[in-house]
Amino acid sequence: MTFDAAVLRGYDSAFAVEEVVLRTGPADGEVLVRIAGCGMCRTDLAVRGSAGRSPLPAVLGHEGSGVVVQTGGPDTGLDPGDHVVLSFDSCGRCRTCAAGAPAYCDSFAALNLFGGRREHAGRFTDAAGGPLAPRWFGQSAFAEYAVVAARNTVRVDPALPVELLGPLGCGFLTGAGAVLHTFRAGPGDSVVVLGAGAVGLAAVMAATAAGATVVAVDRHRERLASAERLGAVPVPAAPAGLAARLRRLTDGGAAYALDTTASARLINDALQALRPTGHLGLVARLHSPLPLEVGALDRGRRISHICEGDAVPGVLIPRLIGLWQAGRFPFDQLIRTYPLAAVNDAERDCDAGRVVKPVLIPQGAGR
C-alpha cells in the first residue's frame, strides 16, 4: 500500500511530505493503524542534533493514535476498528520488562532511538524504493498509517476524540508519570516543576490532580500563565535567589522537583530548594557534565533520571484519560492541531514556544 508521510532526509533539512510504500502487512504480534493524529515531541526534533546516531532518511513521530485496520497473527488482542493510543517500544523479554518497567528495557535505545526493529526493515520504502529507517519509537507516526507492535498499543473508548490522545503516549505520560508513579505525590506534598513545556505542564496537571502544592518555573511569561491556569504558582527563572524563593513558597522546602530543562543552574537551584530527603527527577537529556554545588545532596536529598514517567502505558494512559474526563487533567487545552502537510509550520511554532503541543492530522486515508 502507498500513503503519505513526513520524511526527514537530512539532519539540517525540512520535513517533506512524500508518498511512501508499505510492501508487506503486519507480522505476528503487529497491527496496522490508520493514524488519526500524532503529537510532535521535542525528542522528534532532537534527531537533528543526534550526530547521525538516529538513521535517516526516516519517518519520525512517536505520539500517534488512530484506528486498527489490520492485525497480524491471532495473538494481538486487538481487532480491526479498535481505537488505540501508541506508546514507546520495548522488547517484553528482558529483566526490566519482566519486572514491569518497560521504559528501562535493555533494548530501549536500539528499539526507539537508534535504528528501530531490525525485523522486516526492508518493507518500508520511499516511492522510488529507497529504504527508510526502521520504525521510530516503534511507530513512525508522522504518516497516514503505521505498523506497530500490539504490545505498544493501548485500546481506548471509541467515543473519545482519538486524534487528540496521541501525546498521552509520551510527552504527557512522562510528566504525569513522574509525579504519579515516581514521586507518588499527594495531598500535603509540594512539587517544583522546572520548565513549563508539554512535559512540565503535564506534571503540573498531575500534581494538582493529586492534591499537591505546585510551583512552576519558566522564563516565558506565556508558559507561566498556562501553568498558573492549571493550578501552579508561577515563578520566573530569575538568575539569582531562586532557590530561596522556592523554599519560601514550599514552606521550607519542596518534597519533589522535576527538571525538564537540563539547565545546570536550575538543577542546582532545585536541589537547594528541596527539603531533607527530597527527590529531584530529571527527564531532559544532559548534553554536558553536571556540576553540583557543595551541599546540594546533603541531608538525604537525591537525584535520579526518570524515563517515560516510569510508566506502564497500558496502566497510566487509561488513568490519565479518566482524570481528563473528570476535568482534572485538561491536556486538550495545550494542543493545537496542524494538517500533516504543515509539519514544518508545527516545528517552527514549537521551537518558538507559540504552541505547547502540536498534533499533526493526516488529511488522506491512504490508498
PDB file of N, CA, C and O in Angstrom, residues 216-259:
ATOM      1  N   ALA A 216       5.685  26.298  39.461  1.00  0.00           N
ATOM      2  CA  ALA A 216       6.251  26.134  38.121  1.00  0.00           C
ATOM      3  C   ALA A 216       7.236  27.255  37.830  1.00  0.00           C
ATOM      4  O   ALA A 216       6.953  28.425  38.095  1.00  0.00           O
ATOM      5  N   VAL A 217       8.396  26.886  37.269  1.00  0.00           N
ATOM      6  CA  VAL A 217       9.459  27.834  36.947  1.00  0.00           C
ATOM      7  C   VAL A 217       9.681  27.823  35.443  1.00  0.00           C
ATOM      8  O   VAL A 217       9.827  26.751  34.834  1.00  0.00           O
ATOM      9  N   ASP A 218       9.688  29.005  34.841  1.00  0.00           N
ATOM     10  CA  ASP A 218       9.968  29.098  33.408  1.00  0.00           C
ATOM     11  C   ASP A 218      10.423  30.525  33.109  1.00  0.00           C
ATOM     12  O   ASP A 218      10.213  31.438  33.915  1.00  0.00           O
ATOM     13  N   ARG A 219      11.038  30.722  31.938  1.00  0.00           N
ATOM     14  CA  ARG A 219      11.480  32.060  31.544  1.00  0.00           C
ATOM     15  C   ARG A 219      10.496  32.740  30.601  1.00  0.00           C
ATOM     16  O   ARG A 219      10.665  33.912  30.268  1.00  0.00           O
ATOM     17  N   HIS A 220       9.463  32.004  30.168  1.00  0.00           N
ATOM     18  CA  HIS A 220       8.479  32.564  29.244  1.00  0.00           C
ATOM     19  C   HIS A 220       7.200  32.911  30.002  1.00  0.00           C
ATOM     20  O   HIS A 220       6.592  32.042  30.645  1.00  0.00           O
ATOM     21  N   ARG A 221       6.768  34.162  29.902  1.00  0.00           N
ATOM     22  CA  ARG A 221       5.572  34.592  30.622  1.00  0.00           C
ATOM     23  C   ARG A 221       4.335  33.819  30.180  1.00  0.00           C
ATOM     24  O   ARG A 221       3.459  33.504  30.994  1.00  0.00           O
ATOM     25  N   GLU A 222       4.252  33.524  28.876  1.00  0.00           N
ATOM     26  CA  GLU A 222       3.071  32.832  28.376  1.00  0.00           C
ATOM     27  C   GLU A 222       2.961  31.434  28.987  1.00  0.00           C
ATOM     28  O   GLU A 222       1.867  30.975  29.335  1.00  0.00           O
ATOM     29  N   ARG A 223       4.085  30.762  29.138  1.00  0.00           N
ATOM     30  CA  ARG A 223       4.049  29.418  29.706  1.00  0.00           C
ATOM     31  C   ARG A 223       3.751  29.468  31.198  1.00  0.00           C
ATOM     32  O   ARG A 223       3.058  28.589  31.725  1.00  0.00           O
ATOM     33  N   LEU A 224       4.267  30.486  31.879  1.00  0.00           N
ATOM     34  CA  LEU A 224       3.941  30.641  33.292  1.00  0.00           C
ATOM     35  C   LEU A 224       2.446  30.909  33.470  1.00  0.00           C
ATOM     36  O   LEU A 224       1.819  30.425  34.415  1.00  0.00           O
ATOM     37  N   ALA A 225       1.887  31.668  32.539  1.00  0.00           N
ATOM     38  CA  ALA A 225       0.443  31.919  32.602  1.00  0.00           C
ATOM     39  C   ALA A 225      -0.335  30.615  32.424  1.00  0.00           C
ATOM     40  O   ALA A 225      -1.351  30.384  33.105  1.00  0.00           O
ATOM     41  N   SER A 226       0.126  29.753  31.523  1.00  0.00           N
ATOM     42  CA  SER A 226      -0.534  28.452  31.349  1.00  0.00           C
ATOM     43  C   SER A 226      -0.417  27.625  32.611  1.00  0.00           C
ATOM     44  O   SER A 226      -1.388  26.984  33.043  1.00  0.00           O
ATOM     45  N   ALA A 227       0.766  27.617  33.227  1.00  0.00           N
ATOM     46  CA  ALA A 227       0.954  26.859  34.459  1.00  0.00           C
ATOM     47  C   ALA A 227       0.039  27.375  35.565  1.00  0.00           C
ATOM     48  O   ALA A 227      -0.544  26.587  36.333  1.00  0.00           O
ATOM     49  N   GLU A 228      -0.119  28.690  35.640  1.00  0.00           N
ATOM     50  CA  GLU A 228      -0.983  29.265  36.673  1.00  0.00           C
ATOM     51  C   GLU A 228      -2.435  28.859  36.443  1.00  0.00           C
ATOM     52  O   GLU A 228      -3.158  28.537  37.396  1.00  0.00           O
ATOM     53  N   ARG A 229      -2.879  28.867  35.175  1.00  0.00           N
ATOM     54  CA  ARG A 229      -4.250  28.448  34.876  1.00  0.00           C
ATOM     55  C   ARG A 229      -4.487  26.999  35.288  1.00  0.00           C
ATOM     56  O   ARG A 229      -5.615  26.618  35.634  1.00  0.00           O
ATOM     57  N   LEU A 230      -3.424  26.209  35.269  1.00  0.00           N
ATOM     58  CA  LEU A 230      -3.550  24.792  35.600  1.00  0.00           C
ATOM     59  C   LEU A 230      -3.317  24.503  37.079  1.00  0.00           C
ATOM     60  O   LEU A 230      -3.301  23.341  37.484  1.00  0.00           O
ATOM     61  N   GLY A 231      -3.126  25.555  37.874  1.00  0.00           N
ATOM     62  CA  GLY A 231      -3.071  25.363  39.323  1.00  0.00           C
ATOM     63  C   GLY A 231      -1.745  25.581  39.978  1.00  0.00           C
ATOM     64  O   GLY A 231      -1.611  25.388  41.197  1.00  0.00           O
ATOM     65  N   ALA A 232      -0.712  25.998  39.226  1.00  0.00           N
ATOM     66  CA  ALA A 232       0.615  26.188  39.797  1.00  0.00           C
ATOM     67  C   ALA A 232       0.844  27.630  40.213  1.00  0.00           C
ATOM     68  O   ALA A 232       0.244  28.557  39.657  1.00  0.00           O
ATOM     69  N   VAL A 233       1.733  27.814  41.171  1.00  0.00           N
ATOM     70  CA  VAL A 233       2.239  29.140  41.490  1.00  0.00           C
ATOM     71  C   VAL A 233       3.356  29.446  40.480  1.00  0.00           C
ATOM     72  O   VAL A 233       4.330  28.695  40.398  1.00  0.00           O
ATOM     73  N   PRO A 234       3.242  30.519  39.683  1.00  0.00           N
ATOM     74  CA  PRO A 234       4.246  30.786  38.642  1.00  0.00           C
ATOM     75  C   PRO A 234       5.443  31.545  39.205  1.00  0.00           C
ATOM     76  O   PRO A 234       5.269  32.508  39.968  1.00  0.00           O
ATOM     77  N   VAL A 235       6.645  31.138  38.822  1.00  0.00           N
ATOM     78  CA  VAL A 235       7.873  31.788  39.280  1.00  0.00           C
ATOM     79  C   VAL A 235       8.814  31.962  38.090  1.00  0.00           C
ATOM     80  O   VAL A 235       9.189  30.971  37.454  1.00  0.00           O
ATOM     81  N   PRO A 236       9.205  33.199  37.764  1.00  0.00           N
ATOM     82  CA  PRO A 236      10.178  33.404  36.686  1.00  0.00           C
ATOM     83  C   PRO A 236      11.525  32.781  37.041  1.00  0.00           C
ATOM     84  O   PRO A 236      11.923  32.742  38.215  1.00  0.00           O
ATOM     85  N   ALA A 237      12.218  32.295  36.021  1.00  0.00           N
ATOM     86  CA  ALA A 237      13.528  31.662  36.219  1.00  0.00           C
ATOM     87  C   ALA A 237      14.595  32.732  36.392  1.00  0.00           C
ATOM     88  O   ALA A 237      15.446  32.942  35.533  1.00  0.00           O
ATOM     89  N   ALA A 238      14.561  33.442  37.518  1.00  0.00           N
ATOM     90  CA  ALA A 238      15.498  34.530  37.793  1.00  0.00           C
ATOM     91  C   ALA A 238      16.899  33.968  38.006  1.00  0.00           C
ATOM     92  O   ALA A 238      17.065  32.854  38.523  1.00  0.00           O
ATOM     93  N   PRO A 239      17.926  34.730  37.622  1.00  0.00           N
ATOM     94  CA  PRO A 239      19.297  34.228  37.751  1.00  0.00           C
ATOM     95  C   PRO A 239      19.812  34.190  39.179  1.00  0.00           C
ATOM     96  O   PRO A 239      20.840  33.568  39.445  1.00  0.00           O
ATOM     97  N   ALA A 240      19.160  34.860  40.111  1.00  0.00           N
ATOM     98  CA  ALA A 240      19.647  34.893  41.493  1.00  0.00           C
ATOM     99  C   ALA A 240      18.472  34.749  42.449  1.00  0.00           C
ATOM    100  O   ALA A 240      17.370  35.229  42.194  1.00  0.00           O
ATOM    101  N   GLY A 241      18.716  34.063  43.557  1.00  0.00           N
ATOM    102  CA  GLY A 241      17.730  33.968  44.617  1.00  0.00           C
ATOM    103  C   GLY A 241      16.600  32.995  44.374  1.00  0.00           C
ATOM    104  O   GLY A 241      15.629  32.974  45.151  1.00  0.00           O
ATOM    105  N   LEU A 242      16.704  32.180  43.337  1.00  0.00           N
ATOM    106  CA  LEU A 242      15.586  31.300  43.000  1.00  0.00           C
ATOM    107  C   LEU A 242      15.376  30.230  44.068  1.00  0.00           C
ATOM    108  O   LEU A 242      14.248  29.964  44.485  1.00  0.00           O
ATOM    109  N   ALA A 243      16.447  29.587  44.515  1.00  0.00           N
ATOM    110  CA  ALA A 243      16.300  28.509  45.498  1.00  0.00           C
ATOM    111  C   ALA A 243      15.628  29.012  46.767  1.00  0.00           C
ATOM    112  O   ALA A 243      14.737  28.352  47.315  1.00  0.00           O
ATOM    113  N   ALA A 244      16.042  30.195  47.236  1.00  0.00           N
ATOM    114  CA  ALA A 244      15.449  30.747  48.453  1.00  0.00           C
ATOM    115  C   ALA A 244      13.962  31.032  48.253  1.00  0.00           C
ATOM    116  O   ALA A 244      13.142  30.778  49.147  1.00  0.00           O
ATOM    117  N   ARG A 245      13.602  31.557  47.084  1.00  0.00           N
ATOM    118  CA  ARG A 245      12.194  31.838  46.832  1.00  0.00           C
ATOM    119  C   ARG A 245      11.379  30.555  46.777  1.00  0.00           C
ATOM    120  O   ARG A 245      10.261  30.501  47.310  1.00  0.00           O
ATOM    121  N   LEU A 246      11.935  29.526  46.177  1.00  0.00           N
ATOM    122  CA  LEU A 246      11.217  28.255  46.110  1.00  0.00           C
ATOM    123  C   LEU A 246      11.024  27.655  47.505  1.00  0.00           C
ATOM    124  O   LEU A 246       9.974  27.078  47.800  1.00  0.00           O
ATOM    125  N   ARG A 247      12.032  27.779  48.354  1.00  0.00           N
ATOM    126  CA  ARG A 247      11.869  27.272  49.720  1.00  0.00           C
ATOM    127  C   ARG A 247      10.754  28.016  50.451  1.00  0.00           C
ATOM    128  O   ARG A 247       9.959  27.415  51.178  1.00  0.00           O
ATOM    129  N   ARG A 248      10.673  29.323  50.243  1.00  0.00           N
ATOM    130  CA  ARG A 248       9.609  30.094  50.895  1.00  0.00           C
ATOM    131  C   ARG A 248       8.237  29.658  50.417  1.00  0.00           C
ATOM    132  O   ARG A 248       7.284  29.541  51.203  1.00  0.00           O
ATOM    133  N   LEU A 249       8.124  29.420  49.118  1.00  0.00           N
ATOM    134  CA  LEU A 249       6.829  29.066  48.544  1.00  0.00           C
ATOM    135  C   LEU A 249       6.402  27.645  48.888  1.00  0.00           C
ATOM    136  O   LEU A 249       5.224  27.293  48.710  1.00  0.00           O
ATOM    137  N   THR A 250       7.337  26.823  49.336  1.00  0.00           N
ATOM    138  CA  THR A 250       7.017  25.419  49.649  1.00  0.00           C
ATOM    139  C   THR A 250       7.180  25.130  51.142  1.00  0.00           C
ATOM    140  O   THR A 250       7.451  24.000  51.535  1.00  0.00           O
ATOM    141  N   ASP A 251       7.017  26.172  51.960  1.00  0.00           N
ATOM    142  CA  ASP A 251       7.021  26.014  53.415  1.00  0.00           C
ATOM    143  C   ASP A 251       8.312  25.377  53.915  1.00  0.00           C
ATOM    144  O   ASP A 251       8.290  24.421  54.687  1.00  0.00           O
ATOM    145  N   GLY A 252       9.438  25.908  53.447  1.00  0.00           N
ATOM    146  CA  GLY A 252      10.740  25.453  53.919  1.00  0.00           C
ATOM    147  C   GLY A 252      11.442  24.456  53.026  1.00  0.00           C
ATOM    148  O   GLY A 252      12.599  24.096  53.289  1.00  0.00           O
ATOM    149  N   GLY A 253      10.807  24.012  51.982  1.00  0.00           N
ATOM    150  CA  GLY A 253      11.462  23.077  51.064  1.00  0.00           C
ATOM    151  C   GLY A 253      10.471  22.143  50.408  1.00  0.00           C
ATOM    152  O   GLY A 253       9.521  21.658  51.029  1.00  0.00           O
ATOM    153  N   ALA A 254      10.681  21.870  49.123  1.00  0.00           N
ATOM    154  CA  ALA A 254       9.776  21.014  48.363  1.00  0.00           C
ATOM    155  C   ALA A 254      10.079  19.544  48.623  1.00  0.00           C
ATOM    156  O   ALA A 254      11.232  19.148  48.825  1.00  0.00           O
ATOM    157  N   ALA A 255       9.045  18.744  48.606  1.00  0.00           N
ATOM    158  CA  ALA A 255       9.237  17.300  48.713  1.00  0.00           C
ATOM    159  C   ALA A 255       9.825  16.742  47.424  1.00  0.00           C
ATOM    160  O   ALA A 255      10.675  15.835  47.453  1.00  0.00           O
ATOM    161  N   TYR A 256       9.405  17.310  46.283  1.00  0.00           N
ATOM    162  CA  TYR A 256       9.819  16.790  44.985  1.00  0.00           C
ATOM    163  C   TYR A 256      10.075  17.937  44.020  1.00  0.00           C
ATOM    164  O   TYR A 256       9.460  19.002  44.126  1.00  0.00           O
ATOM    165  N   ALA A 257      10.974  17.687  43.079  1.00  0.00           N
ATOM    166  CA  ALA A 257      11.196  18.628  41.988  1.00  0.00           C
ATOM    167  C   ALA A 257      11.412  17.834  40.712  1.00  0.00           C
ATOM    168  O   ALA A 257      12.009  16.747  40.739  1.00  0.00           O
ATOM    169  N   LEU A 258      10.912  18.368  39.622  1.00  0.00           N
ATOM    170  CA  LEU A 258      11.069  17.720  38.324  1.00  0.00           C
ATOM    171  C   LEU A 258      11.691  18.719  37.367  1.00  0.00           C
ATOM    172  O   LEU A 258      11.134  19.797  37.135  1.00  0.00           O
ATOM    173  N   ASP A 259      12.852  18.364  36.811  1.00  0.00           N
ATOM    174  CA  ASP A 259      13.518  19.243  35.849  1.00  0.00           C
ATOM    175  C   ASP A 259      13.286  18.749  34.431  1.00  0.00           C
ATOM    176  O   ASP A 259      13.556  17.585  34.114  1.00  0.00           O
TER     177      ASP A 259
END
